[in-house]
PDB file of C-alpha atoms in Angstrom:
ATOM      1  CA  MET A 111      81.331 108.791 117.150  1.00 52.00           C
ATOM      2  CA  GLY A 112      79.623 105.507 117.775  1.00 65.00           C
ATOM      3  CA  ILE A 113      81.736 104.640 120.456  1.00 73.00           C
ATOM      4  CA  LEU A 114      81.463 107.975 122.216  1.00 72.00           C
ATOM      5  CA  ASN A 115      77.776 107.737 121.821  1.00 65.00           C
ATOM      6  CA  THR A 116      77.562 104.217 123.548  1.00 67.00           C
ATOM      7  CA  LEU A 117      79.740 105.778 126.270  1.00 69.00           C
ATOM      8  CA  LEU A 118      77.723 108.504 126.706  1.00 68.00           C
ATOM      9  CA  SER A 119      74.629 106.542 127.007  1.00 64.00           C
ATOM     10  CA  ALA A 120      75.979 104.249 129.354  1.00 62.00           C
ATOM     11  CA  VAL A 121      77.032 106.916 131.957  1.00 67.00           C
ATOM     12  CA  THR A 122      74.379 109.460 131.775  1.00 68.00           C
ATOM     13  CA  TRP A 123      70.844 109.200 132.226  1.00 64.00           C
ATOM     14  CA  TRP A 124      69.704 111.684 129.855  1.00 67.00           C
ATOM     15  CA  ASN A 125      70.866 109.548 126.685  1.00 68.00           C
ATOM     16  CA  GLY A 126      68.713 106.564 127.414  1.00 69.00           C
ATOM     17  CA  ALA A 127      69.736 104.096 130.362  1.00 77.00           C
ATOM     18  CA  THR A 128      73.098 104.231 132.428  1.00 78.00           C
ATOM     19  CA  LEU A 129      74.966 101.317 132.822  1.00 80.00           C
ATOM     20  CA  ASN A 130      73.366 100.008 136.087  1.00 83.00           C
ATOM     21  CA  THR A 131      70.218 100.272 134.735  1.00 85.00           C
ATOM     22  CA  MET A 132      71.077  98.222 131.735  1.00 86.00           C
ATOM     23  CA  ILE A 133      72.304  95.504 133.970  1.00 89.00           C
ATOM     24  CA  PHE A 134      69.608  95.756 136.427  1.00 90.00           C
ATOM     25  CA  THR A 135      66.973  95.496 133.513  1.00 90.00           C
ATOM     26  CA  ARG A 136      69.305  92.509 132.038  1.00 93.00           C
ATOM     27  CA  ARG A 137      69.057  90.315 135.272  1.00 94.00           C
ATOM     28  CA  HIS A 138      65.767  91.339 136.545  1.00 94.00           C
ATOM     29  CA  GLY A 139      63.459  92.828 133.661  1.00 94.00           C
ATOM     30  CA  LYS A 140      60.725  91.379 132.170  1.00 95.00           C
ATOM     31  CA  LYS A 141      60.085  93.244 128.920  1.00 96.00           C
ATOM     32  CA  VAL A 142      56.185  93.938 128.652  1.00 95.00           C
ATOM     33  CA  GLY A 143      55.843  96.236 125.861  1.00 93.00           C
ATOM     34  CA  GLU A 144      56.619  99.194 123.840  1.00 93.00           C
ATOM     35  CA  ASP A 145      55.070 102.584 122.827  1.00 90.00           C
ATOM     36  CA  GLU A 146      54.571 104.146 119.532  1.00 87.00           C
ATOM     37  CA  GLN A 147      57.894 106.220 120.286  1.00 87.00           C
ATOM     38  CA  GLY A 148      60.099 103.132 120.924  1.00 91.00           C
ATOM     39  CA  ASN A 149      60.274 103.600 124.535  1.00 92.00           C
ATOM     40  CA  THR A 150      60.397 100.077 126.177  1.00 94.00           C
ATOM     41  CA  PHE A 151      58.499  99.134 129.339  1.00 95.00           C
ATOM     42  CA  TYR A 152      59.789  96.512 132.109  1.00 96.00           C
ATOM     43  CA  ARG A 153      58.762  95.325 135.351  1.00 95.00           C
ATOM     44  CA  ASN A 154      60.681  92.892 137.471  1.00 94.00           C
ATOM     45  CA  ALA A 155      59.269  89.375 138.336  1.00 94.00           C
ATOM     46  CA  ASP A 156      56.925  90.134 141.637  1.00 94.00           C
ATOM     47  CA  ASP A 157      55.521  93.222 139.860  1.00 92.00           C
ATOM     48  CA  SER A 158      57.002  95.297 142.518  1.00 94.00           C
ATOM     49  CA  LYS A 159      59.055  97.404 140.380  1.00 95.00           C
ATOM     50  CA  ARG A 160      58.032  99.116 137.053  1.00 95.00           C
ATOM     51  CA  TRP A 161      60.144 101.180 134.678  1.00 94.00           C
ATOM     52  CA  VAL A 162      60.747 102.673 131.440  1.00 93.00           C
ATOM     53  CA  ILE A 163      64.081 102.872 129.065  1.00 91.00           C
ATOM     54  CA  PHE A 164      63.253 105.744 126.444  1.00 89.00           C
ATOM     55  CA  ASN A 165      64.280 105.411 122.980  1.00 86.00           C
ATOM     56  CA  GLY A 166      66.665 108.903 123.093  1.00 81.00           C
ATOM     57  CA  GLU A 167      66.152 111.676 125.306  1.00 81.00           C
ATOM     58  CA  ALA A 168      64.511 111.110 128.666  1.00 83.00           C
ATOM     59  CA  GLU A 169      61.773 113.278 128.639  1.00 82.00           C
ATOM     60  CA  ALA A 170      58.859 112.285 130.771  1.00 84.00           C
ATOM     61  CA  SER A 171      56.198 113.817 128.347  1.00 85.00           C
ATOM     62  CA  ARG A 172      57.242 111.450 125.761  1.00 85.00           C
ATOM     63  CA  ILE A 173      54.904 108.757 127.494  1.00 89.00           C
ATOM     64  CA  GLY A 174      51.492 108.576 126.655  1.00 86.00           C
ATOM     65  CA  ALA A 175      48.514 108.420 129.040  1.00 87.00           C
ATOM     66  CA  ASP A 176      48.065 104.740 128.863  1.00 90.00           C
ATOM     67  CA  TRP A 177      51.668 103.737 129.718  1.00 93.00           C
ATOM     68  CA  HIS A 178      51.779 106.480 132.144  1.00 93.00           C
ATOM     69  CA  GLY A 179      48.932 104.915 133.955  1.00 93.00           C
ATOM     70  CA  TRP A 180      50.541 101.546 134.052  1.00 94.00           C
ATOM     71  CA  LEU A 181      53.932 102.890 135.276  1.00 94.00           C
ATOM     72  CA  HIS A 182      52.294 104.644 138.195  1.00 95.00           C
ATOM     73  CA  ARG A 183      49.959 101.560 138.872  1.00 94.00           C
ATOM     74  CA  THR A 184      46.556 103.482 137.942  1.00 93.00           C
ATOM     75  CA  PHE A 185      45.737 100.145 136.452  1.00 88.00           C
ATOM     76  CA  ASP A 186      47.504  96.946 136.108  1.00 89.00           C
ATOM     77  CA  GLU A 187      46.561  95.928 132.310  1.00 91.00           C
ATOM     78  CA  VAL A 188      49.373  96.224 130.277  1.00 92.00           C
ATOM     79  CA  PRO A 189      48.602  98.744 127.516  1.00 91.00           C
ATOM     80  CA  SER A 190      50.481  96.630 124.635  1.00 85.00           C
ATOM     81  CA  GLU A 191      47.567  93.868 125.467  1.00 87.00           C
ATOM     82  CA  LYS A 192      44.555  95.982 126.526  1.00 85.00           C
ATOM     83  CA  PRO A 193      44.933  99.679 125.210  1.00 81.00           C
ATOM     84  CA  LEU A 194      42.760 102.662 126.553  1.00 80.00           C
ATOM     85  CA  LYS A 195      39.501 103.067 124.726  1.00 82.00           C
ATOM     86  CA  ARG A 196      39.777 106.502 123.242  1.00 81.00           C
ATOM     87  CA  LYS A 197      37.258 108.958 122.366  1.00 86.00           C
ATOM     88  CA  ASP A 198      36.497 110.531 118.915  1.00 88.00           C
ATOM     89  CA  TRP A 199      37.393 113.729 120.014  1.00 89.00           C
ATOM     90  CA  GLU A 200      40.780 112.991 121.631  1.00 83.00           C
ATOM     91  CA  GLN A 201      44.091 113.895 119.735  1.00 84.00           C
ATOM     92  CA  PRO A 202      47.000 111.531 119.685  1.00 80.00           C
ATOM     93  CA  HIS A 203      49.744 112.114 122.558  1.00 78.00           C
ATOM     94  CA  GLN A 204      52.180 114.946 122.000  1.00 80.00           C
ATOM     95  CA  GLU A 205      55.304 115.540 123.830  1.00 80.00           C
ATOM     96  CA  ASN A 206      55.919 118.704 125.692  1.00 85.00           C
ATOM     97  CA  LEU A 207      57.094 121.106 123.133  1.00 87.00           C
ATOM     98  CA  THR A 208      57.952 124.116 125.612  1.00 87.00           C
ATOM     99  CA  GLY A 209      61.107 125.527 124.559  1.00 84.00           C
ATOM    100  CA  THR A 210      61.149 124.601 121.179  1.00 85.00           C
ATOM    101  CA  MET A 211      60.222 126.533 117.814  1.00 84.00           C
ATOM    102  CA  LEU A 212      56.869 124.204 117.803  1.00 86.00           C
ATOM    103  CA  ALA A 213      55.774 125.610 121.092  1.00 87.00           C
ATOM    104  CA  TYR A 214      52.275 127.636 121.133  1.00 86.00           C
ATOM    105  CA  ALA A 215      52.530 131.092 120.674  1.00 82.00           C
ATOM    106  CA  PRO A 216      49.395 133.288 121.072  1.00 80.00           C
ATOM    107  CA  ALA A 217      48.239 136.169 118.736  1.00 72.00           C
ATOM    108  CA  GLY A 218      50.154 139.006 119.396  1.00 70.00           C
ATOM    109  CA  SER A 219      53.425 137.330 120.777  1.00 76.00           C
ATOM    110  CA  ILE A 220      56.639 138.412 119.740  1.00 75.00           C
ATOM    111  CA  ARG A 221      57.271 134.606 118.638  1.00 75.00           C
ATOM    112  CA  ALA A 222      54.373 134.623 116.779  1.00 69.00           C
ATOM    113  CA  GLY A 223      56.259 136.288 113.915  1.00 69.00           C
ATOM    114  CA  GLY A 224      54.960 139.376 111.472  1.00 64.00           C
ATOM    115  CA  GLU A 225      53.787 142.500 112.829  1.00 67.00           C
ATOM    116  CA  PRO A 226      52.181 142.887 116.172  1.00 64.00           C
ATOM    117  CA  LYS A 227      48.449 143.048 115.813  1.00 66.00           C
ATOM    118  CA  ASP A 228      46.645 146.282 116.768  1.00 70.00           C
ATOM    119  CA  ARG A 229      44.837 145.813 119.916  1.00 69.00           C
ATOM    120  CA  ARG A 230      41.563 147.840 119.996  1.00 76.00           C
ATOM    121  CA  ASP A 231      40.178 145.847 123.293  1.00 78.00           C
ATOM    122  CA  TYR A 232      42.946 147.563 125.276  1.00 78.00           C
ATOM    123  CA  GLU A 233      43.541 150.902 126.348  1.00 82.00           C
ATOM    124  CA  ALA A 234      46.720 152.059 128.030  1.00 83.00           C
ATOM    125  CA  TRP A 235      46.101 153.652 131.764  1.00 90.00           C
ATOM    126  CA  VAL A 236      47.051 157.185 131.891  1.00 91.00           C
ATOM    127  CA  PRO A 237      47.804 159.000 135.467  1.00 93.00           C
ATOM    128  CA  GLU A 238      45.776 162.197 136.071  1.00 86.00           C
TER     129      GLU A 238
END
């Protein structure tokens, strides 16, 4: 199964980097750092291009705010050298959980499980 996974990751963009991206990265890329999820960030020699090679599935919400800002040139300091100052109330970055079992389900939702709650704050409209 290892050869199949290697082949799939070489020809599909959602399994890491494609073959062309790996070749381009090897020839022109300069590694600038990694985030806590293992994603690797690169830039070319004149810093005209910046890119990421995901560790696993390519999901944009897996990139934290600091690296997202660096990729989109909001700031030039590499987050591994100068991380963002976080406030004490900020929670750590979490990827988008929409479509998973861990997604938020409000009270009364079918997905919340259990019995639906009796809503006394709602009265159904009845035509006259």
